[in-house]
PDB file of C-alpha atoms in Angstrom:
ATOM      1  CA  MET A   1      47.276  44.528  -4.944  1.00  0.00           C
ATOM      2  CA  THR A   2      48.940  40.762  -5.422  1.00  0.00           C
ATOM      3  CA  ASN A   3      48.509  37.615  -3.722  1.00  0.00           C
ATOM      4  CA  ARG A   4      51.530  37.792  -1.666  1.00  0.00           C
ATOM      5  CA  LEU A   5      50.511  41.944  -0.373  1.00  0.00           C
ATOM      6  CA  CYS A   6      47.074  40.425   0.449  1.00  0.00           C
ATOM      7  CA  GLU A   7      48.830  37.466   2.363  1.00  0.00           C
ATOM      8  CA  TRP A   8      50.762  40.073   3.997  1.00  0.00           C
ATOM      9  CA  PHE A   9      47.777  42.319   4.933  1.00  0.00           C
ATOM     10  CA  ILE A  10      45.901  38.931   6.566  1.00  0.00           C
ATOM     11  CA  THR A  11      48.371  38.310   8.642  1.00  0.00           C
ATOM     12  CA  HIS A  12      49.369  41.459   9.840  1.00  0.00           C
ATOM     13  CA  MET A  13      46.977  44.101   9.515  1.00  0.00           C
ATOM     14  CA  ALA A  14      43.697  42.191  10.133  1.00  0.00           C
ATOM     15  CA  PRO A  15      44.839  39.771  13.224  1.00  0.00           C
ATOM     16  CA  SER A  16      41.812  39.815  15.017  1.00  0.00           C
ATOM     17  CA  ALA A  17      39.627  38.344  11.793  1.00  0.00           C
ATOM     18  CA  SER A  18      41.826  35.677  11.374  1.00  0.00           C
ATOM     19  CA  ARG A  19      41.710  34.880  15.159  1.00  0.00           C
ATOM     20  CA  ARG A  20      37.962  35.054  14.720  1.00  0.00           C
ATOM     21  CA  GLN A  21      38.006  32.515  11.592  1.00  0.00           C
ATOM     22  CA  LEU A  22      40.292  30.590  13.647  1.00  0.00           C
ATOM     23  CA  SER A  23      38.397  30.132  16.639  1.00  0.00           C
ATOM     24  CA  THR A  24      35.046  29.245  14.394  1.00  0.00           C
ATOM     25  CA  ALA A  25      37.195  26.648  12.477  1.00  0.00           C
ATOM     26  CA  ASP A  26      38.365  25.300  15.913  1.00  0.00           C
ATOM     27  CA  GLU A  27      34.957  25.217  17.528  1.00  0.00           C
ATOM     28  CA  ARG A  28      33.455  23.700  14.404  1.00  0.00           C
ATOM     29  CA  LYS A  29      35.951  21.041  14.598  1.00  0.00           C
ATOM     30  CA  LYS A  30      35.335  20.314  18.233  1.00  0.00           C
ATOM     31  CA  ALA A  31      31.409  19.958  17.369  1.00  0.00           C
ATOM     32  CA  VAL A  32      32.068  17.711  14.393  1.00  0.00           C
ATOM     33  CA  LEU A  33      34.379  15.269  16.901  1.00  0.00           C
ATOM     34  CA  GLY A  34      31.498  15.236  19.070  1.00  0.00           C
ATOM     35  CA  THR A  35      29.281  14.183  16.717  1.00  0.00           C
ATOM     36  CA  ALA A  36      31.584  11.719  15.414  1.00  0.00           C
ATOM     37  CA  VAL A  37      32.090  10.068  19.148  1.00  0.00           C
ATOM     38  CA  SER A  38      28.273   8.840  18.457  1.00  0.00           C
ATOM     39  CA  THR A  39      28.390   8.093  14.978  1.00  0.00           C
ATOM     40  CA  PHE A  40      31.190   5.655  14.971  1.00  0.00           C
ATOM     41  CA  ALA A  41      29.723   4.281  18.310  1.00  0.00           C
ATOM     42  CA  ASP A  42      26.971   2.800  16.294  1.00  0.00           C
ATOM     43  CA  ARG A  43      28.455   1.205  13.558  1.00  0.00           C
ATOM     44  CA  GLY A  44      32.532   1.294  14.200  1.00  0.00           C
ATOM     45  CA  TYR A  45      35.196   2.415  11.883  1.00  0.00           C
ATOM     46  CA  PHE A  46      34.372   0.182   9.426  1.00  0.00           C
ATOM     47  CA  GLY A  47      30.738   0.482   9.005  1.00  0.00           C
ATOM     48  CA  THR A  48      30.985   4.353   9.184  1.00  0.00           C
ATOM     49  CA  THR A  49      31.038   6.612   6.387  1.00  0.00           C
ATOM     50  CA  THR A  50      32.282  10.367   6.506  1.00  0.00           C
ATOM     51  CA  THR A  51      28.659  11.000   4.839  1.00  0.00           C
ATOM     52  CA  ASP A  52      27.246   9.456   7.997  1.00  0.00           C
ATOM     53  CA  VAL A  53      29.170  11.949  10.163  1.00  0.00           C
ATOM     54  CA  ALA A  54      28.725  14.835   7.886  1.00  0.00           C
ATOM     55  CA  HIS A  55      24.920  14.031   8.076  1.00  0.00           C
ATOM     56  CA  ARG A  56      24.421  13.557  11.534  1.00  0.00           C
ATOM     57  CA  ALA A  57      26.802  16.927  12.158  1.00  0.00           C
ATOM     58  CA  GLY A  58      24.096  18.653   9.597  1.00  0.00           C
ATOM     59  CA  ILE A  59      26.918  19.732   7.360  1.00  0.00           C
ATOM     60  CA  SER A  60      28.442  18.639   4.011  1.00  0.00           C
ATOM     61  CA  GLN A  61      31.119  16.042   3.679  1.00  0.00           C
ATOM     62  CA  ALA A  62      33.246  18.497   1.801  1.00  0.00           C
ATOM     63  CA  TYR A  63      33.240  20.448   4.873  1.00  0.00           C
ATOM     64  CA  VAL A  64      34.335  17.378   6.775  1.00  0.00           C
ATOM     65  CA  TYR A  65      36.974  16.973   4.255  1.00  0.00           C
ATOM     66  CA  ARG A  66      38.186  20.904   4.908  1.00  0.00           C
ATOM     67  CA  LEU A  67      38.405  19.730   8.775  1.00  0.00           C
ATOM     68  CA  PHE A  68      40.077  16.070   8.333  1.00  0.00           C
ATOM     69  CA  PRO A  69      41.883  15.079   5.160  1.00  0.00           C
ATOM     70  CA  ASP A  70      40.339  11.298   5.172  1.00  0.00           C
ATOM     71  CA  LYS A  71      38.056   8.931   7.545  1.00  0.00           C
ATOM     72  CA  GLU A  72      41.435   7.131   9.061  1.00  0.00           C
ATOM     73  CA  ALA A  73      42.427  11.157  10.293  1.00  0.00           C
ATOM     74  CA  LEU A  74      38.750  11.865  11.614  1.00  0.00           C
ATOM     75  CA  PHE A  75      38.807   8.173  13.244  1.00  0.00           C
ATOM     76  CA  ALA A  76      42.188   9.076  14.753  1.00  0.00           C
ATOM     77  CA  ALA A  77      41.425  12.503  16.219  1.00  0.00           C
ATOM     78  CA  VAL A  78      37.887  10.933  17.439  1.00  0.00           C
ATOM     79  CA  VAL A  79      39.841   8.180  19.434  1.00  0.00           C
ATOM     80  CA  GLU A  80      42.371  10.920  20.644  1.00  0.00           C
ATOM     81  CA  HIS A  81      39.190  13.064  21.783  1.00  0.00           C
ATOM     82  CA  CYS A  82      38.057   9.972  23.801  1.00  0.00           C
ATOM     83  CA  PHE A  83      41.538   9.576  25.537  1.00  0.00           C
ATOM     84  CA  THR A  84      41.489  13.231  26.556  1.00  0.00           C
ATOM     85  CA  LEU A  85      37.920  12.558  28.178  1.00  0.00           C
ATOM     86  CA  ILE A  86      39.450   9.772  30.134  1.00  0.00           C
ATOM     87  CA  ARG A  87      42.402  11.548  30.865  1.00  0.00           C
ATOM     88  CA  GLU A  88      39.992  14.389  32.181  1.00  0.00           C
ATOM     89  CA  SER A  89      37.841  12.132  34.564  1.00  0.00           C
ATOM     90  CA  LEU A  90      40.787  10.392  35.819  1.00  0.00           C
ATOM     91  CA  SER A  91      42.332  13.708  37.012  1.00  0.00           C
ATOM     92  CA  ASP A  92      38.859  14.365  38.471  1.00  0.00           C
ATOM     93  CA  GLY A  93      38.614  11.337  40.277  1.00  0.00           C
ATOM     94  CA  ALA A  94      42.253  11.819  41.806  1.00  0.00           C
ATOM     95  CA  ALA A  95      41.423  15.159  42.883  1.00  0.00           C
ATOM     96  CA  ALA A  96      38.560  13.747  44.588  1.00  0.00           C
ATOM     97  CA  ALA A  97      40.402  10.661  46.422  1.00  0.00           C
ATOM     98  CA  GLY A  98      39.497  10.198  50.189  1.00  0.00           C
ATOM     99  CA  GLY A  99      43.262  10.300  50.719  1.00  0.00           C
ATOM    100  CA  SER A 100      46.476   9.962  48.961  1.00  0.00           C
ATOM    101  CA  SER A 101      47.492   6.111  49.389  1.00  0.00           C
ATOM    102  CA  PRO A 102      47.658   4.121  45.881  1.00  0.00           C
ATOM    103  CA  GLU A 103      44.777   1.952  46.482  1.00  0.00           C
ATOM    104  CA  LYS A 104      42.440   5.375  47.263  1.00  0.00           C
ATOM    105  CA  VAL A 105      43.652   7.268  44.745  1.00  0.00           C
ATOM    106  CA  LEU A 106      43.158   4.364  42.511  1.00  0.00           C
ATOM    107  CA  ASP A 107      39.612   3.362  43.555  1.00  0.00           C
ATOM    108  CA  ALA A 108      38.796   7.437  43.101  1.00  0.00           C
ATOM    109  CA  MET A 109      39.512   7.037  39.391  1.00  0.00           C
ATOM    110  CA  GLY A 110      38.083   3.769  39.039  1.00  0.00           C
ATOM    111  CA  ASP A 111      34.813   5.356  40.425  1.00  0.00           C
ATOM    112  CA  ALA A 112      35.245   8.416  37.929  1.00  0.00           C
ATOM    113  CA  TYR A 113      35.907   6.240  34.846  1.00  0.00           C
ATOM    114  CA  ALA A 114      32.772   4.425  35.546  1.00  0.00           C
ATOM    115  CA  ARG A 115      30.656   7.236  35.610  1.00  0.00           C
ATOM    116  CA  LEU A 116      32.465   8.152  32.148  1.00  0.00           C
ATOM    117  CA  VAL A 117      31.457   5.105  30.657  1.00  0.00           C
ATOM    118  CA  ALA A 118      27.981   5.015  31.624  1.00  0.00           C
ATOM    119  CA  ASP A 119      27.867   6.938  28.644  1.00  0.00           C
ATOM    120  CA  ARG A 120      27.734   4.234  25.981  1.00  0.00           C
ATOM    121  CA  ASP A 121      29.192   6.060  23.310  1.00  0.00           C
ATOM    122  CA  LEU A 122      32.294   6.508  24.440  1.00  0.00           C
ATOM    123  CA  LEU A 123      32.672   2.700  25.826  1.00  0.00           C
ATOM    124  CA  LEU A 124      31.477   1.454  22.457  1.00  0.00           C
ATOM    125  CA  LEU A 125      33.888   4.062  20.717  1.00  0.00           C
ATOM    126  CA  GLN A 126      36.831   2.363  22.624  1.00  0.00           C
ATOM    127  CA  LEU A 127      35.812  -1.001  21.670  1.00  0.00           C
ATOM    128  CA  HIS A 128      35.719   0.134  17.966  1.00  0.00           C
ATOM    129  CA  ALA A 129      38.889   1.299  18.471  1.00  0.00           C
ATOM    130  CA  GLN A 130      40.356  -1.507  19.660  1.00  0.00           C
ATOM    131  CA  CYS A 131      39.023  -3.612  16.966  1.00  0.00           C
ATOM    132  CA  ALA A 132      40.326  -1.388  13.860  1.00  0.00           C
ATOM    133  CA  ALA A 133      43.504  -0.943  15.777  1.00  0.00           C
ATOM    134  CA  ALA A 134      43.995  -4.567  15.211  1.00  0.00           C
ATOM    135  CA  SER A 135      44.212  -4.378  11.694  1.00  0.00           C
ATOM    136  CA  GLU A 136      44.885  -0.592  10.946  1.00  0.00           C
ATOM    137  CA  ALA A 137      48.212   0.527  11.616  1.00  0.00           C
ATOM    138  CA  ALA A 138      47.299   4.178  12.117  1.00  0.00           C
ATOM    139  CA  ILE A 139      44.817   3.228  14.140  1.00  0.00           C
ATOM    140  CA  ARG A 140      47.163   1.082  16.433  1.00  0.00           C
ATOM    141  CA  GLU A 141      49.522   4.033  16.849  1.00  0.00           C
ATOM    142  CA  VAL A 142      46.889   6.378  18.220  1.00  0.00           C
ATOM    143  CA  VAL A 143      45.233   3.711  20.451  1.00  0.00           C
ATOM    144  CA  ARG A 144      49.048   2.660  21.918  1.00  0.00           C
ATOM    145  CA  ALA A 145      49.847   6.305  22.518  1.00  0.00           C
ATOM    146  CA  GLY A 146      46.726   7.060  24.464  1.00  0.00           C
ATOM    147  CA  TYR A 147      47.161   4.136  26.762  1.00  0.00           C
ATOM    148  CA  ALA A 148      51.008   5.216  27.261  1.00  0.00           C
ATOM    149  CA  ARG A 149      49.779   8.371  28.189  1.00  0.00           C
ATOM    150  CA  LEU A 150      47.071   7.071  30.803  1.00  0.00           C
ATOM    151  CA  VAL A 151      49.486   4.338  32.101  1.00  0.00           C
ATOM    152  CA  GLU A 152      51.878   6.878  32.607  1.00  0.00           C
ATOM    153  CA  TYR A 153      49.311   9.399  34.256  1.00  0.00           C
ATOM    154  CA  VAL A 154      48.130   6.936  36.038  1.00  0.00           C
ATOM    155  CA  ARG A 155      51.286   5.633  37.888  1.00  0.00           C
ATOM    156  CA  GLY A 156      52.894   9.156  38.459  1.00  0.00           C
ATOM    157  CA  VAL A 157      49.538   9.944  40.393  1.00  0.00           C
ATOM    158  CA  SER A 158      48.931   7.189  42.319  1.00  0.00           C
ATOM    159  CA  GLY A 159      52.421   5.779  42.876  1.00  0.00           C
ATOM    160  CA  ALA A 160      50.932   2.501  42.617  1.00  0.00           C
ATOM    161  CA  ALA A 161      52.887  -0.592  41.963  1.00  0.00           C
ATOM    162  CA  GLU A 162      52.882  -2.237  38.612  1.00  0.00           C
ATOM    163  CA  VAL A 163      50.754  -5.177  39.377  1.00  0.00           C
ATOM    164  CA  ASP A 164      48.343  -2.688  40.844  1.00  0.00           C
ATOM    165  CA  ILE A 165      48.221  -0.478  37.681  1.00  0.00           C
ATOM    166  CA  GLN A 166      47.723  -3.796  35.601  1.00  0.00           C
ATOM    167  CA  ARG A 167      44.936  -4.581  37.949  1.00  0.00           C
ATOM    168  CA  PHE A 168      43.340  -1.284  37.425  1.00  0.00           C
ATOM    169  CA  PHE A 169      43.292  -1.363  33.310  1.00  0.00           C
ATOM    170  CA  ALA A 170      42.455  -4.871  33.511  1.00  0.00           C
ATOM    171  CA  THR A 171      39.604  -4.091  35.217  1.00  0.00           C
ATOM    172  CA  GLY A 172      38.635  -1.362  32.957  1.00  0.00           C
ATOM    173  CA  MET A 173      38.718  -3.801  30.188  1.00  0.00           C
ATOM    174  CA  LEU A 174      36.292  -5.736  31.899  1.00  0.00           C
ATOM    175  CA  CYS A 175      33.828  -3.260  32.553  1.00  0.00           C
ATOM    176  CA  HIS A 176      33.809  -2.310  28.884  1.00  0.00           C
ATOM    177  CA  LEU A 177      32.624  -6.028  28.297  1.00  0.00           C
ATOM    178  CA  VAL A 178      30.327  -6.187  31.181  1.00  0.00           C
ATOM    179  CA  VAL A 179      28.604  -2.816  30.334  1.00  0.00           C
ATOM    180  CA  ALA A 180      28.316  -3.870  26.545  1.00  0.00           C
ATOM    181  CA  ILE A 181      26.640  -7.237  27.211  1.00  0.00           C
ATOM    182  CA  ASP A 182      24.593  -5.783  29.765  1.00  0.00           C
ATOM    183  CA  ALA A 183      26.252  -8.491  31.782  1.00  0.00           C
ATOM    184  CA  HIS A 184      25.247  -6.585  34.898  1.00  0.00           C
ATOM    185  CA  GLN A 185      21.635  -7.137  34.016  1.00  0.00           C
ATOM    186  CA  VAL A 186      21.701 -10.981  34.203  1.00  0.00           C
ATOM    187  CA  ASP A 187      21.019 -12.834  37.002  1.00  0.00           C
ATOM    188  CA  ALA A 188      23.088 -16.133  36.324  1.00  0.00           C
ATOM    189  CA  PRO A 189      26.093 -16.821  38.051  1.00  0.00           C
ATOM    190  CA  TRP A 190      28.594 -16.752  35.269  1.00  0.00           C
ATOM    191  CA  ALA A 191      27.375 -13.150  35.224  1.00  0.00           C
ATOM    192  CA  ARG A 192      27.543 -12.621  38.524  1.00  0.00           C
ATOM    193  CA  ALA A 193      31.278 -13.924  38.509  1.00  0.00           C
ATOM    194  CA  LEU A 194      32.013 -11.007  36.072  1.00  0.00           C
ATOM    195  CA  THR A 195      30.216  -8.399  37.732  1.00  0.00           C
ATOM    196  CA  ASP A 196      30.904  -8.893  41.066  1.00  0.00           C
ATOM    197  CA  GLY A 197      32.465  -5.587  42.823  1.00  0.00           C
ATOM    198  CA  LEU A 198      32.131  -3.495  39.594  1.00  0.00           C
ATOM    199  CA  ARG A 199      30.497  -0.448  39.878  1.00  0.00           C
ATOM    200  CA  HIS A 200      27.724   0.717  37.207  1.00  0.00           C
ATOM    201  CA  TYR A 201      26.276   3.830  36.837  1.00  0.00           C
TER     202      TYR A 201
END
């Protein structure tokens, strides 16, 4: 049987097997992304290798490269995964809002986000992504695109004014700082000035 005929057979005569293989690959890819979140959160883009990710995922480095062509592509996929989780948390918050006013919707989304970043891995990954974006053009584009989607989503769902949307995201950035340095656990005037009114879980 020629190679071309083999390919035809796989495509047309055995679609269920192909779907099973695709499903398995997709599931493994998601599992690697989940593991990569915590791996990159530990040491960032520059301090983490694909070997580190493979080791923590319990797979070979060669298999990581079957799923992602290089570390940059892997990290970009991890950052996109992170933005997807953020978008889902904001959606959950908006659905749980106790009213339809922009203020109530933003408040509910902010609460949902505060709960999400109680997972320090997700918070640290965002900080590392922002650091990498400062010098790596490909990562910068992924971070820009992620924020573009989030800003447009928040604008559309909340109907809030531009200044309130800016304040919403600025508060999120402040939450990153506060949680990263555990400022909410410091009993000092400077820490209280930064943390007053912020929610932590």
